[in-house]
Tab-separated table of C-alpha atoms in Angstrom:
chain	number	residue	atom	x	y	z
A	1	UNK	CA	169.001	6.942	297.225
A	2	UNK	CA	167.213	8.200	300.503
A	3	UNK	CA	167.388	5.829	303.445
A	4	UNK	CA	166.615	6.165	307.132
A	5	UNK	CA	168.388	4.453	310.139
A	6	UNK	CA	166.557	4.158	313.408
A	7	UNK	CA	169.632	2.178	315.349
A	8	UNK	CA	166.994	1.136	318.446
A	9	UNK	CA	164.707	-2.124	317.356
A	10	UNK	CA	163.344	-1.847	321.336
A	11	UNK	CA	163.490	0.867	323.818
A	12	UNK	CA	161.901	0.266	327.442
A	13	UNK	CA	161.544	2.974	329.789
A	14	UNK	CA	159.680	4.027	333.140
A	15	UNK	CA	156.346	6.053	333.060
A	16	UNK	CA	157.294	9.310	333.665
A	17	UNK	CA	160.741	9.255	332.445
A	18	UNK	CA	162.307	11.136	329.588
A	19	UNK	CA	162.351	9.731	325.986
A	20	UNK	CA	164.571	10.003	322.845
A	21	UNK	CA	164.387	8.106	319.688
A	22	UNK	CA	167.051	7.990	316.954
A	23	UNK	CA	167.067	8.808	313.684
A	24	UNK	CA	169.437	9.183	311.305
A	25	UNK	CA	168.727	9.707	307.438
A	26	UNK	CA	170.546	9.604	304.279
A	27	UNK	CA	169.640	12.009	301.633
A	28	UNK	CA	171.009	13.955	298.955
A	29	UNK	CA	169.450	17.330	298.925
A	30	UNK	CA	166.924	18.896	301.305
A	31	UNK	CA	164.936	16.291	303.402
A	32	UNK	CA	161.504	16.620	304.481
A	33	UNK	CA	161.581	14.367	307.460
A	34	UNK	CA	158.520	12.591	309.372
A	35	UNK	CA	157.408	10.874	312.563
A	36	UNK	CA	154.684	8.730	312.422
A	37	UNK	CA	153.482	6.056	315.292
A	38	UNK	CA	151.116	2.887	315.159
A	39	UNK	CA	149.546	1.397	317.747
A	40	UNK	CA	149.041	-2.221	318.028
A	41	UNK	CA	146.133	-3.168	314.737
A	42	UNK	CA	146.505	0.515	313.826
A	43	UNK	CA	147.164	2.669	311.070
A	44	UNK	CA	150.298	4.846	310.879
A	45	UNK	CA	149.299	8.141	312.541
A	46	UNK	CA	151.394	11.471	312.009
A	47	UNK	CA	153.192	12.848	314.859
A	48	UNK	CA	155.184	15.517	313.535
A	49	UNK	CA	157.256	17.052	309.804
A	50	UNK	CA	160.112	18.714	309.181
A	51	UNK	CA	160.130	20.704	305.999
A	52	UNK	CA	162.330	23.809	306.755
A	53	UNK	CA	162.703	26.940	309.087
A	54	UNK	CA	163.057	25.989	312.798
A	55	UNK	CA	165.099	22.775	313.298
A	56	UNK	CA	163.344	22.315	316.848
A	57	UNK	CA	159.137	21.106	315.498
A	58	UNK	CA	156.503	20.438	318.097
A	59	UNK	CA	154.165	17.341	317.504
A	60	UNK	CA	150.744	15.903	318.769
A	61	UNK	CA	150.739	14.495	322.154
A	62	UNK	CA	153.841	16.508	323.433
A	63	UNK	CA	156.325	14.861	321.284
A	64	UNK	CA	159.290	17.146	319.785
A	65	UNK	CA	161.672	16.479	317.182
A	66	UNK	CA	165.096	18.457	316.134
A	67	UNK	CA	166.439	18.824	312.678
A	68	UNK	CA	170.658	18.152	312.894
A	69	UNK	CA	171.655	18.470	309.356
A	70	UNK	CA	175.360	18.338	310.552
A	71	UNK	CA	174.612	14.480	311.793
A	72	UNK	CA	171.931	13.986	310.146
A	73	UNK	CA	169.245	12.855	312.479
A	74	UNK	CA	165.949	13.706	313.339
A	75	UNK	CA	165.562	12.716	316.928
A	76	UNK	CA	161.981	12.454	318.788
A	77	UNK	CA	161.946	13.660	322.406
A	78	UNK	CA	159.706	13.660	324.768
A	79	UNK	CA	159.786	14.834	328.590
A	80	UNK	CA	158.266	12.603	330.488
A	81	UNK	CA	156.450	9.251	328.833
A	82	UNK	CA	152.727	7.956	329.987
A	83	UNK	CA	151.905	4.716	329.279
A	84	UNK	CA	149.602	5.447	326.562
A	85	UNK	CA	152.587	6.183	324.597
A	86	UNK	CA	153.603	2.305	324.015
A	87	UNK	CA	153.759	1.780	320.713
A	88	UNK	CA	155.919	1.514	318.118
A	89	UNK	CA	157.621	4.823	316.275
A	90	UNK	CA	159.004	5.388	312.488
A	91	UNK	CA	160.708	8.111	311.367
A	92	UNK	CA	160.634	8.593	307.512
A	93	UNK	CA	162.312	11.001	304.885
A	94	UNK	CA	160.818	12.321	301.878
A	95	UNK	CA	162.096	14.545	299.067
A	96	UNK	CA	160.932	18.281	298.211
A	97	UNK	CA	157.512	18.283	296.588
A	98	UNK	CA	157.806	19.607	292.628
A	99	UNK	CA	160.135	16.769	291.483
A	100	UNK	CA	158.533	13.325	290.438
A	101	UNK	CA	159.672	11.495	293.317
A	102	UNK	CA	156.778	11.288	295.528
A	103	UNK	CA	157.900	8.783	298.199
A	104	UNK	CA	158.298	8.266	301.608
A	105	UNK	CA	161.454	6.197	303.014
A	106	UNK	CA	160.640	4.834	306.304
A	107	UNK	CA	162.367	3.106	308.808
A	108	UNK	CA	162.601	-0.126	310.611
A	109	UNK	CA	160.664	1.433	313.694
A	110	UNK	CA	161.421	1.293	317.222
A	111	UNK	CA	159.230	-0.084	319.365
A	112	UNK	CA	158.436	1.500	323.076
A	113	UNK	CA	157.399	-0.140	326.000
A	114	UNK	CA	156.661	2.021	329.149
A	115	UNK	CA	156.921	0.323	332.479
A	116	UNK	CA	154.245	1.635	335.339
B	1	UNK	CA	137.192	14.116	310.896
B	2	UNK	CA	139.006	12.992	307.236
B	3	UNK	CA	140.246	9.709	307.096
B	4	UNK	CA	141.590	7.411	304.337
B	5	UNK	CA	139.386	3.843	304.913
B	6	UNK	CA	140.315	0.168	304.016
B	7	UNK	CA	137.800	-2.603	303.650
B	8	UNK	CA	138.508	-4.991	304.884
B	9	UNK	CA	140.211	-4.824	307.732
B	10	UNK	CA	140.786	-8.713	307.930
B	11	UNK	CA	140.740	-11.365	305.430
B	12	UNK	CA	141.461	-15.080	305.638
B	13	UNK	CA	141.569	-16.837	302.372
B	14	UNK	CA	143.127	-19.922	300.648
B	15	UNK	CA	146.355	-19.977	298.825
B	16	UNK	CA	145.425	-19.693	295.170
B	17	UNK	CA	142.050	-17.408	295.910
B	18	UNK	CA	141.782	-13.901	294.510
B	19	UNK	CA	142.146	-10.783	297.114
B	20	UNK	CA	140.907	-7.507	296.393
B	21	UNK	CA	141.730	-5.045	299.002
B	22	UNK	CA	140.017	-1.220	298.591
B	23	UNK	CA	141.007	2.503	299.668
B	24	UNK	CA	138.708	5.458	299.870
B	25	UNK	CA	141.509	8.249	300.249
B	26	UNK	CA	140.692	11.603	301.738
B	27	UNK	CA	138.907	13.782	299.956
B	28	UNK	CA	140.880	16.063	297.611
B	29	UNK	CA	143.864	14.185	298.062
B	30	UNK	CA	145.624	13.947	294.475
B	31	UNK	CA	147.806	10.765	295.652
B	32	UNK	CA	147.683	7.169	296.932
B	33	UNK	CA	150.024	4.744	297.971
B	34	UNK	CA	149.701	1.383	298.709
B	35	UNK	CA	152.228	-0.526	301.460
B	36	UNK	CA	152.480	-3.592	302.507
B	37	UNK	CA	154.016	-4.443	306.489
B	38	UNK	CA	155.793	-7.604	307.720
B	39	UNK	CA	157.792	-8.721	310.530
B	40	UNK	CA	161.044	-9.580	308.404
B	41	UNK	CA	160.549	-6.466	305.551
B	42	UNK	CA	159.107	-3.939	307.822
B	43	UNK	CA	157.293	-1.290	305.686
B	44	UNK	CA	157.895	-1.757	301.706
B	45	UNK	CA	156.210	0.585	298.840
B	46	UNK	CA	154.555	-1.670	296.570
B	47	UNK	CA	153.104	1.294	294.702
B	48	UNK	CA	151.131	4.844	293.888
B	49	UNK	CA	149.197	6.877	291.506
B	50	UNK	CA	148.979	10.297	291.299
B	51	UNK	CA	145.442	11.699	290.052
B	52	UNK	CA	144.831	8.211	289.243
B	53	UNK	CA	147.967	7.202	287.393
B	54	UNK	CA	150.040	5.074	287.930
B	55	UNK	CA	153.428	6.241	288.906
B	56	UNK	CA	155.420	3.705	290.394
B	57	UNK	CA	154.875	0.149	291.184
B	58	UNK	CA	158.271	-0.942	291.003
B	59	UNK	CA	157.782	-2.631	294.259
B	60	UNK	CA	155.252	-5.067	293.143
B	61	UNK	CA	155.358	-8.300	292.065
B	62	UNK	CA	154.115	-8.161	288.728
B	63	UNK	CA	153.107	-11.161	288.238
B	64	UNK	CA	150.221	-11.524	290.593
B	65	UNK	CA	149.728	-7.847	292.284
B	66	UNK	CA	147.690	-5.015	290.165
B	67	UNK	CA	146.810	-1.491	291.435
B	68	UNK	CA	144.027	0.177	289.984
B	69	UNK	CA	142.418	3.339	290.647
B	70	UNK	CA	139.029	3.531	288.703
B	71	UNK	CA	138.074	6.543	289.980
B	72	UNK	CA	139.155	9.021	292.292
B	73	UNK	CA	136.819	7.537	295.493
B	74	UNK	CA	138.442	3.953	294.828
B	75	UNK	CA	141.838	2.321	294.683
B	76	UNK	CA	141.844	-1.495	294.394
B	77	UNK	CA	144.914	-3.752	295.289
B	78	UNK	CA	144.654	-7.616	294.012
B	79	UNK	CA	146.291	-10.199	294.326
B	80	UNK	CA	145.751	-13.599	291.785
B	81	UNK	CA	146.364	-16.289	293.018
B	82	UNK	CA	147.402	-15.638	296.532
B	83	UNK	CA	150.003	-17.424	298.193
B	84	UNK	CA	150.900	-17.884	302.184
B	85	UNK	CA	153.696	-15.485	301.666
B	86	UNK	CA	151.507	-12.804	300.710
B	87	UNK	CA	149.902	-12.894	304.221
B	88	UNK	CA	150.938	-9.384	305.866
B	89	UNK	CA	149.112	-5.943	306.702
B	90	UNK	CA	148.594	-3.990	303.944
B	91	UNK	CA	148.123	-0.021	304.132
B	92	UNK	CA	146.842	2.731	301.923
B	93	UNK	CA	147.670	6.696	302.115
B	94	UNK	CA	146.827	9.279	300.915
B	95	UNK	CA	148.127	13.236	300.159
B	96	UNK	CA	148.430	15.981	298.324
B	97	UNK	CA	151.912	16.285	296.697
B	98	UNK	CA	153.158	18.358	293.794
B	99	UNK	CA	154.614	21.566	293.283
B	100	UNK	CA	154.578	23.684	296.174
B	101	UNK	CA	152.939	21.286	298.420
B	102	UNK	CA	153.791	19.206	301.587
B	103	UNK	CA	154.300	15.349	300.653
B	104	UNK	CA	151.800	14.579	303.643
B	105	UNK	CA	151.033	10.626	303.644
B	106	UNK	CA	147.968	9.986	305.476
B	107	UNK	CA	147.455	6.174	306.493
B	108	UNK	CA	144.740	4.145	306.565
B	109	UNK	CA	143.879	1.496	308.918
B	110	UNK	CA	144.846	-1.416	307.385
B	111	UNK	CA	143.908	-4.641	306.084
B	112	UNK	CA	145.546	-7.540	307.895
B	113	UNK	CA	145.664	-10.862	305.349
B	114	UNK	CA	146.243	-14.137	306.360
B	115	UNK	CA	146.310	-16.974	303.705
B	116	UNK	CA	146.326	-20.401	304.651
């Protein structure tokens, strides 16, 4: 069974300053692998996907991810945070398209806040 | 600009009332999900169709949930009789999986419940 693991509940950091949130997933064969963030009374919106090629995948709003199939993890980076960016932040794991399991295993989310 | 869209996006009701909760998915899209989002659970499947069948609602309570999707404009959640524990945000996607394509979930805004 697929699972995901995102080990920080609450991560706090200084506009401006870098960011990285963890994820590490649990899956049996090739993973497509997701970021998605919600802002407060918001839908999920997509930041970036993993489905194969280039383990390093750029996202909306200058977010990056990196595919580490030796650990893994699917990590979400980003340079330098603005406050706009508070929020909280799932990662989620999906199987290949053309079997009959169409579902989307998401994590416990980490929630950001960004101090001014 | 595409989007999937919930009405409502609040309801307040008394235990024992019936909710119905809709989902217009995005246009074309061939699948929908339905999740529901708590504090304690986080983000649980309760269920999805794909062209308007019912796949898997294995994480439904049976006895009181249903998932419809009359047509392909409409997918219905309901809930009869509703109790307090029921009260949580509940969110709709939709995508286009299947053989060859990306298992994309796009999410809807929400509707937050509440029942007294």
């Amino acid at each position: 069974a697929q699972s995901v693991t995102q080990p920080d509940i609450h991560i706090t950091v200084s506009e401006g300053a870098s960011l990285e949130l963890r994820c590490n997933y649990s899956y049996g064969a090739t993973p497509y692998l997701f970021w998605y963030v919600q802002s407060p009374g918001q839908g999920l919106q997509l930041l970036l996907k993993y489905f194969s090629g280039d383990t390093l995948v750029q996202g909306i709003k200058g977010f990056e991810a990196e595919f580490k199939r030796s650990q893994s993890s699917f990590n979400l980076r980003k340079p330098s945070v603005h406050w706009s960016d508070a929020a909280e932040y799932f990662c989620a794991v999906g199987a290949e398209s053309g079997g009959s399991n169409y579902k989307l295993t998401f994590g416990k989310g980490t929630l950001l806040t960004v101090n001014p | 600009d595409a989007r999937v869209t919930q009405t409502p996006r609040h309801k307040v009701t008394e235990m024992g009332q019936e909710v119905t909760m809709r989902c217009q998915p995005i246009l074309g899209h061939n699948t929908v999900f339905w999740y529901r989002q708590t504090m304690m659970q986080g983000l649980e499947l309760l269920a999805y169709f794909r062209n308007r069948a019912p796949l898997d609602d294995s994480g439904m309570p049976k006895d009181r949930f249903s998932a419809e999707m009359p047509d392909a404009t409409l997918a219905t959640l309901k809930i009869q009789p509703s109790e307090p524990r029921d009260s949580a945000v509940y969110f709709c996607a939709s995508g286009l999986v299947g053989l060859g394509l990306r298992n994309i979930q796009y999410f809807g805004a929400g509707t937050r419940l509440s029942v007294l």
